[in-house]
Coordinates of C-alpha atoms in Angstrom, one line a residue:
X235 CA -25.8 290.6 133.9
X236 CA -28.6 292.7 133.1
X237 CA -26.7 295.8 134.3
X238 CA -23.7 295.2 132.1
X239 CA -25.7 293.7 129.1
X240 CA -24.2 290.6 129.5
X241 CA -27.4 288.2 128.9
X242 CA -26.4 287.3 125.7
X243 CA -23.2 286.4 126.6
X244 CA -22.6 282.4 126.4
X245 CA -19.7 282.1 128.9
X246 CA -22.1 283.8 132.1
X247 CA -25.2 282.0 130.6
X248 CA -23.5 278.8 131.5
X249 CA -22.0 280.2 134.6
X250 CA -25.4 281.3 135.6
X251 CA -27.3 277.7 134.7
X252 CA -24.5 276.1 137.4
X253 CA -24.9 278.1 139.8
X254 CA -26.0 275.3 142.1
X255 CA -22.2 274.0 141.8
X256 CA -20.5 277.3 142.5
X257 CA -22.8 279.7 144.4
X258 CA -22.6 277.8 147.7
X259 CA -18.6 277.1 147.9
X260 CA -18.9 281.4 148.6
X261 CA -20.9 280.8 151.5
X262 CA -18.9 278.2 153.5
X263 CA -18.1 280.3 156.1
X264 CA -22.1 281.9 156.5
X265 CA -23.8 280.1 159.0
X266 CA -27.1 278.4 157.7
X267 CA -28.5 276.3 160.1
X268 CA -32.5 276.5 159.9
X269 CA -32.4 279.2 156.9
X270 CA -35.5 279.8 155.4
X271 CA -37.0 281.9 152.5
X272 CA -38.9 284.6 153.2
X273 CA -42.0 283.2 150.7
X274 CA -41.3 280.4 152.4
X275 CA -41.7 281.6 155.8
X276 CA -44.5 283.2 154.7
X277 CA -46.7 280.7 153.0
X278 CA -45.9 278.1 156.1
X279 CA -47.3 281.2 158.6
X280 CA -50.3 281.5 156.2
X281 CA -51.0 277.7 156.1
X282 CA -50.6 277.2 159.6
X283 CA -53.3 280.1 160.8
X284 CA -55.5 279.0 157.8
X285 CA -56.5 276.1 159.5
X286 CA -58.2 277.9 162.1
X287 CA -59.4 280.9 160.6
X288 CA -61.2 282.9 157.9
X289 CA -61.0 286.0 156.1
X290 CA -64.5 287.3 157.4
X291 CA -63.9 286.6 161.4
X292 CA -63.9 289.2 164.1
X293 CA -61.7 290.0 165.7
X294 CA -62.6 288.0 168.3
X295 CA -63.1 284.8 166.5
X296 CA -59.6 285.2 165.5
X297 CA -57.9 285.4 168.9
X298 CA -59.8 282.6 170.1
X299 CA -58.8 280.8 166.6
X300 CA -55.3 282.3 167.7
X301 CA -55.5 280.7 170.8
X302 CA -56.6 277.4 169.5
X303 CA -53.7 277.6 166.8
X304 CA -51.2 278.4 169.7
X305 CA -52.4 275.2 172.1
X306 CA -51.7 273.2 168.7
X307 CA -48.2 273.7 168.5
X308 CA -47.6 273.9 172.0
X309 CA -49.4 270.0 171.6
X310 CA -47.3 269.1 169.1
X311 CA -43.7 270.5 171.2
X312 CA -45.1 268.3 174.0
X313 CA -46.0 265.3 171.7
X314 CA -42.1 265.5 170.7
X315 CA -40.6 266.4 173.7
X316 CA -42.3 263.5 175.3
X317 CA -40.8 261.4 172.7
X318 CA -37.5 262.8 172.9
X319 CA -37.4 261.7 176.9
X320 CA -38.6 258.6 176.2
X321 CA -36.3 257.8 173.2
X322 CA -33.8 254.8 173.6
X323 CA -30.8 255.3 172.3
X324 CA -28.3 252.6 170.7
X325 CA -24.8 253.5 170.6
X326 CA -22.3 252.7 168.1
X327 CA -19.4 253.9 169.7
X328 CA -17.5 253.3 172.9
X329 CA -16.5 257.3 173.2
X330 CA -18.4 259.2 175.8
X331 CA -18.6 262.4 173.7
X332 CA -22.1 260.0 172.4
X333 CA -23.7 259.6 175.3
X334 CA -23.2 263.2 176.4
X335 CA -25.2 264.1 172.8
X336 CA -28.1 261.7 174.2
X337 CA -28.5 264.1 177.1
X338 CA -28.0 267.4 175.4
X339 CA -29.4 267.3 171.8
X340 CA -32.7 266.3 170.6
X341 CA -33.9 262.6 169.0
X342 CA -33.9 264.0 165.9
X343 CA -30.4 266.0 166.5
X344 CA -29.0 263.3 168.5
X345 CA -28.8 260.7 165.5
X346 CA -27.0 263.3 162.9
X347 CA -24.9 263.6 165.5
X348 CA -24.4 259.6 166.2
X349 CA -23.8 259.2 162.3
X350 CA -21.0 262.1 162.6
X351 CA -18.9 260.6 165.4
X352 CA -19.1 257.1 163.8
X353 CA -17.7 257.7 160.8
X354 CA -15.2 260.2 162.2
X355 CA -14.0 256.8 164.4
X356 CA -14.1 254.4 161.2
X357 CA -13.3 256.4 158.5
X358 CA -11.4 259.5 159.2
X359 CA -7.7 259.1 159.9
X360 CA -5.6 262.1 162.0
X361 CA -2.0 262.6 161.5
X362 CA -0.8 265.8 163.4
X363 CA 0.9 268.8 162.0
X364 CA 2.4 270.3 164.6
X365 CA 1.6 273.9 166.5
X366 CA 1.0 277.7 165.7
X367 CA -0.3 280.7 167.5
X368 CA -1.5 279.0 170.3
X369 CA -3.5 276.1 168.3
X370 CA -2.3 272.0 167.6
X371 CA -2.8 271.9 163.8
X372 CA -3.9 268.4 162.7
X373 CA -4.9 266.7 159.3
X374 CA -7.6 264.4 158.7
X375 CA -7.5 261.8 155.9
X376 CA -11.6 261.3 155.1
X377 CA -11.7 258.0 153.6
X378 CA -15.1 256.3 152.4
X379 CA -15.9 252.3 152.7
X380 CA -13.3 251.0 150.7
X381 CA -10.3 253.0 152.7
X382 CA -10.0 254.7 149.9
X383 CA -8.6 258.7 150.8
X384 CA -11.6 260.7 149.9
X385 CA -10.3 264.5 150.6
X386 CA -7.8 266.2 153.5
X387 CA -8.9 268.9 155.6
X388 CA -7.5 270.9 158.3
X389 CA -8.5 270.8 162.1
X390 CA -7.1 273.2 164.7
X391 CA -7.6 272.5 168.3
X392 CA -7.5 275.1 171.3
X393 CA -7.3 272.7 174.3
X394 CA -7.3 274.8 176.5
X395 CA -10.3 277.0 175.5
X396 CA -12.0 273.8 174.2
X397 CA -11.8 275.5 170.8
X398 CA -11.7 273.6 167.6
X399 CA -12.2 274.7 163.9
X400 CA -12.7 272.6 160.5
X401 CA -11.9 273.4 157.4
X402 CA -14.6 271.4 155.7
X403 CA -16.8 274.6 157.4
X404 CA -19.9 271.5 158.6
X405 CA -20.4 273.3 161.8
X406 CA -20.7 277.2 160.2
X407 CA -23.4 275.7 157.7
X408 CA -25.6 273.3 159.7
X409 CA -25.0 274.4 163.3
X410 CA -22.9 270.7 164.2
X411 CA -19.5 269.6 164.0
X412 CA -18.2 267.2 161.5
X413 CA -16.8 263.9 161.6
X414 CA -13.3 265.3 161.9
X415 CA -13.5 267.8 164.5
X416 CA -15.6 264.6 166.2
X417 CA -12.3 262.6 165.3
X418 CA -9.6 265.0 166.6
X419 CA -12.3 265.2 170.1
X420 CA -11.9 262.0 170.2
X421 CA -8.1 261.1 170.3
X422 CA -7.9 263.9 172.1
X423 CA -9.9 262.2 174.8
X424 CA -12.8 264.7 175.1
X425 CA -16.0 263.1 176.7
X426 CA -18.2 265.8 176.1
X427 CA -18.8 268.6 173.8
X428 CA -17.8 272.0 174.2
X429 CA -20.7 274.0 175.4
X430 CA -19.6 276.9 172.6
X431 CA -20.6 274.1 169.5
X432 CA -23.7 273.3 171.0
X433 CA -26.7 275.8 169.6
X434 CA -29.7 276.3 171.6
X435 CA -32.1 275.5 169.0
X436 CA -31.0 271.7 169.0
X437 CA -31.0 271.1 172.4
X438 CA -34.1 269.0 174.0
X439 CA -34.9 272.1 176.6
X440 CA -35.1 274.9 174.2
X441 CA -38.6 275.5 175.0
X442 CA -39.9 277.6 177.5
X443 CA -41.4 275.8 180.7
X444 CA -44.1 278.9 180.5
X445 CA -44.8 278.4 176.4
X446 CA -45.1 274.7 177.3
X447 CA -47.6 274.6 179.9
X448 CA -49.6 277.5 179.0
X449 CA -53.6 277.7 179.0
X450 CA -56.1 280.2 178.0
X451 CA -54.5 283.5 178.3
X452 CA -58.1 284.9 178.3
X453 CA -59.1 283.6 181.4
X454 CA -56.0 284.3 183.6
X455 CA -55.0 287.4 184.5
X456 CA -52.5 286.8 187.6
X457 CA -49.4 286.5 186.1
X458 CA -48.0 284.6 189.7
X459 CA -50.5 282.2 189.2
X460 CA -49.8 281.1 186.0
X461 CA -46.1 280.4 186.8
X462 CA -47.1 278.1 189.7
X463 CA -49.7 276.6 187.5
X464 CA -46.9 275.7 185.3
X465 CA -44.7 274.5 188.1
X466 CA -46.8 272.3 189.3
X467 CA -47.6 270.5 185.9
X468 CA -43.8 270.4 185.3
X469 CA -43.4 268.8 188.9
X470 CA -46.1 266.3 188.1
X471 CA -45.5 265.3 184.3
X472 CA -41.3 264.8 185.4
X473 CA -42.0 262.6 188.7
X474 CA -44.2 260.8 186.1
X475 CA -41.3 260.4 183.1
X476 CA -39.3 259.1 186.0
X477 CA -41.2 256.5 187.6
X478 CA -42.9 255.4 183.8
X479 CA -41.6 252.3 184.0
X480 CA -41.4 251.0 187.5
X481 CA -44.8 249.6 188.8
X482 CA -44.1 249.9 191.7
X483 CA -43.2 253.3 192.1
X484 CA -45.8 254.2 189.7
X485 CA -48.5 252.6 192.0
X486 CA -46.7 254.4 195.4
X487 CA -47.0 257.9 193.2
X488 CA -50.6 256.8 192.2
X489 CA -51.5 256.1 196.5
X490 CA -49.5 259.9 197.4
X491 CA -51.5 261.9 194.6
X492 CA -55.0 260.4 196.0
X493 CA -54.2 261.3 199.7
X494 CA -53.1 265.1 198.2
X495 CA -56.1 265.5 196.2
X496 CA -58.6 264.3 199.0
X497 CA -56.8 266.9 201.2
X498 CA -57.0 269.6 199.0
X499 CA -60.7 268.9 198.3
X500 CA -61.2 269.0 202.0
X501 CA -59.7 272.2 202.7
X502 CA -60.2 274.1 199.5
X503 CA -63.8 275.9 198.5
X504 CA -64.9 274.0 195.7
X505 CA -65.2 277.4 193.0
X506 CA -66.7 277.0 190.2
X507 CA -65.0 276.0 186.6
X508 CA -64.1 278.6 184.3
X509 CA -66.2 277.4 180.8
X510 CA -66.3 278.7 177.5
X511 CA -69.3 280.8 178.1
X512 CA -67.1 282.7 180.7
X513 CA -64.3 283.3 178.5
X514 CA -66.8 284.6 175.6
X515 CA -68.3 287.0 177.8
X516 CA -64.8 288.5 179.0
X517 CA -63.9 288.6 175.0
X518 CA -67.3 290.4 174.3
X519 CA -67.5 292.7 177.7
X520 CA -71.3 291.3 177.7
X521 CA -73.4 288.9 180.3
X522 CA -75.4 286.3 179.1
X523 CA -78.7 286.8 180.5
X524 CA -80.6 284.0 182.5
X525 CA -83.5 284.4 180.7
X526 CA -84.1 284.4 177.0
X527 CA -86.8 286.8 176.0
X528 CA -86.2 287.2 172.3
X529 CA -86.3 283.2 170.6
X530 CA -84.7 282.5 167.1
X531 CA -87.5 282.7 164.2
X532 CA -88.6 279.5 163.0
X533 CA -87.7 279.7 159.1
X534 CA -89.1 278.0 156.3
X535 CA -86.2 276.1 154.4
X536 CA -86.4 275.0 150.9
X537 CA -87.4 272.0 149.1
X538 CA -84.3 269.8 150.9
X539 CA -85.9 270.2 154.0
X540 CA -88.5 268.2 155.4
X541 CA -90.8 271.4 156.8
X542 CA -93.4 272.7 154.5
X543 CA -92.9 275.8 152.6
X544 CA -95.3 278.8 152.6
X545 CA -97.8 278.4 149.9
X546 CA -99.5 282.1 148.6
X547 CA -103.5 282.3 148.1
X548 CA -103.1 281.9 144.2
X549 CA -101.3 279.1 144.4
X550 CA -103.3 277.6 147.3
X551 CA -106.4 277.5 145.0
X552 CA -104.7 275.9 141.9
X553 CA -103.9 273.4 144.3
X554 CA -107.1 273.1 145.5
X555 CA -108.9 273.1 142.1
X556 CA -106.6 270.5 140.8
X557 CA -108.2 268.3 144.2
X558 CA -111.5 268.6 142.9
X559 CA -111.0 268.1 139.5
X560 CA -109.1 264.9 140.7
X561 CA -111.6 263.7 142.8
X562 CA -113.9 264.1 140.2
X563 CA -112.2 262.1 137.7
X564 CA -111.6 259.5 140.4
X565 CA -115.4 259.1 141.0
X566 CA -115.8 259.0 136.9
X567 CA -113.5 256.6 136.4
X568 CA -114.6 254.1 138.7
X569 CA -118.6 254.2 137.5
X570 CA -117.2 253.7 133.7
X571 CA -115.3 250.3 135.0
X572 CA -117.9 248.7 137.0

């Protein structure tokens, strides 16, 4: 518009006020699951390092805030994870396309998911239109709570490829199918969804078992030993989701980890811990010394404080002039009053 000197014009400056209505019916077929702004991207990067660091750090304050800031959303991906696994799950329909989304998607996912396939079974109707270039064309009458017809797409099915295609464009813009491609799946008697619709970043094993499970990456350097680390945490923390809620096997695991640890402690060296002071002195290339020879000043603080300031000669001797005279008066006072 401001190429062509069209500002003034009325009919774009309405066009250009709706633009919410019309600009996104161009994009249908642009896939915009998890778009984001770039400010916006931006000011959620700045906010979350923020948190944990300053303007005026080193450089090694700020890989150890890094590190902190790291270990905070791998907490978090754990925190969810954990609560994905141990998610029940209530289904509203018979079809087993459901329960295969309980075991693939995550919690969060999962229940878009749930409220796609039921209304594709109560309120979608499919009549079908016959074949062409390979693909069973079908039409689905979208009705809404009073049976009312709502709109008509189109769905084409590829049964043998396990291929199917909307017209309402739900999966190219949020990265799930719709109700009616659920619906056509459905009479169709699919129990499970086609591993080509299902995008990595919804599943519930997305995450790396190494991003996960990771420590300090400061105070590791064998890369081997890292990976069994994280084995053996994954070994542990799944025998535990699986025996949760079963006493008794919780109580048999509990009696088989005490007889491995007291073997371990019998025939490993006991070495000593990795601490903080360690990893500071691999960040710094220094060695704390075992003796301190050079002891922090003691410094006067101001009034707050409860330590004494330093009091100069001149002032010392106003302060001890104004004693006498004090005294003095004291000594006057009381011989006038008896």
């Amino acid at each position: 518009m401001k190429e062509f000197n069209l500002e003034d014009e009325k009919w774009f400056k309405d066009i250009f006020e709706n633009k919410e209505a019309w600009v996104p019916a161009y994009f249908n077929d642009f896939p915009r699951c998890g778009l984001m702004k770039t400010t916006s991207r931006s000011d959620n990067t700045n906010s979350f390092f923020n948190t944990y660091s300053e303007t005026k750090n080193f450089f090694q304050n700020f890989m150890m805030n890094y590190e902190a800031t790291i270990k905070k959303q791998c907490y978090t991906e754990r925190e969810l994870d954990h609560k994905t696994k141990g998610a029940k799950y209530y289904w509203r329909s018979p079809h087993m396309i459901e329960q295969h989304a309980t075991k693939v998607y995550t919690s969060k996912v999962f229940f878009e998911i749930q409220k796609e396939i039921y209304k594709g079974g109560w309120f979608c109707e499919v009549k079908d239109l016959g074949e062409g270039d390979g693909w069973e064309i079908f039409k689905v009458i979208h009705k809404n709570q009073k049976h009312e017809v709502k709109a008509t797409y189109k769905v084409e099915l590829k049964y043998d490829e396990k291929g199917v295609s909307c017209t309402y464009g739900h999966f190219n813009r949020f990265g799930i199918l719709c109700r009616h491609a659920f619906k056509v799946l459905m009479d169709k008697n699919f129990n499970e969804i086609p591993k080509q619709y299902i995008l990595s970043r919804w599943t519930n094993d997305v995450i790396s078992l190494n991003y996960q499970l990771s420590r300090d990456r400061f105070d590791e350097e064998d890369e081997e030993v890292t990976k069994l680390v994280n084995e053996v945490f994954l070994n542990v923390e799944t025998t535990l989701d699986i025996v949760r809620h079963d006493k008794q096997k919780l109580a048999f695991l509990a009696e088989k980890t005490e007889i491995l640890l007291n073997e371990v402690k019998s025939n490993c060296s006991c070495e000593k811990p990795i601490t903080n002071s360690d990893i500071l002195e691999k960040l710094y290339n220094v060695t704390i010394p075992e003796e301190v020879e050079i002891f922090v000043p003691e410094v006067h603080h101001n009034k707050i404080s409860r330590k004494k300031r330093l009091i100069g000669e001149v002032e010392k001797s106003i302060y001890e002039c104004s004693n006498e005279e004090q005294k003095m008066f004291t000594i006057w006072y009381k011989r006038t009053t008896q």
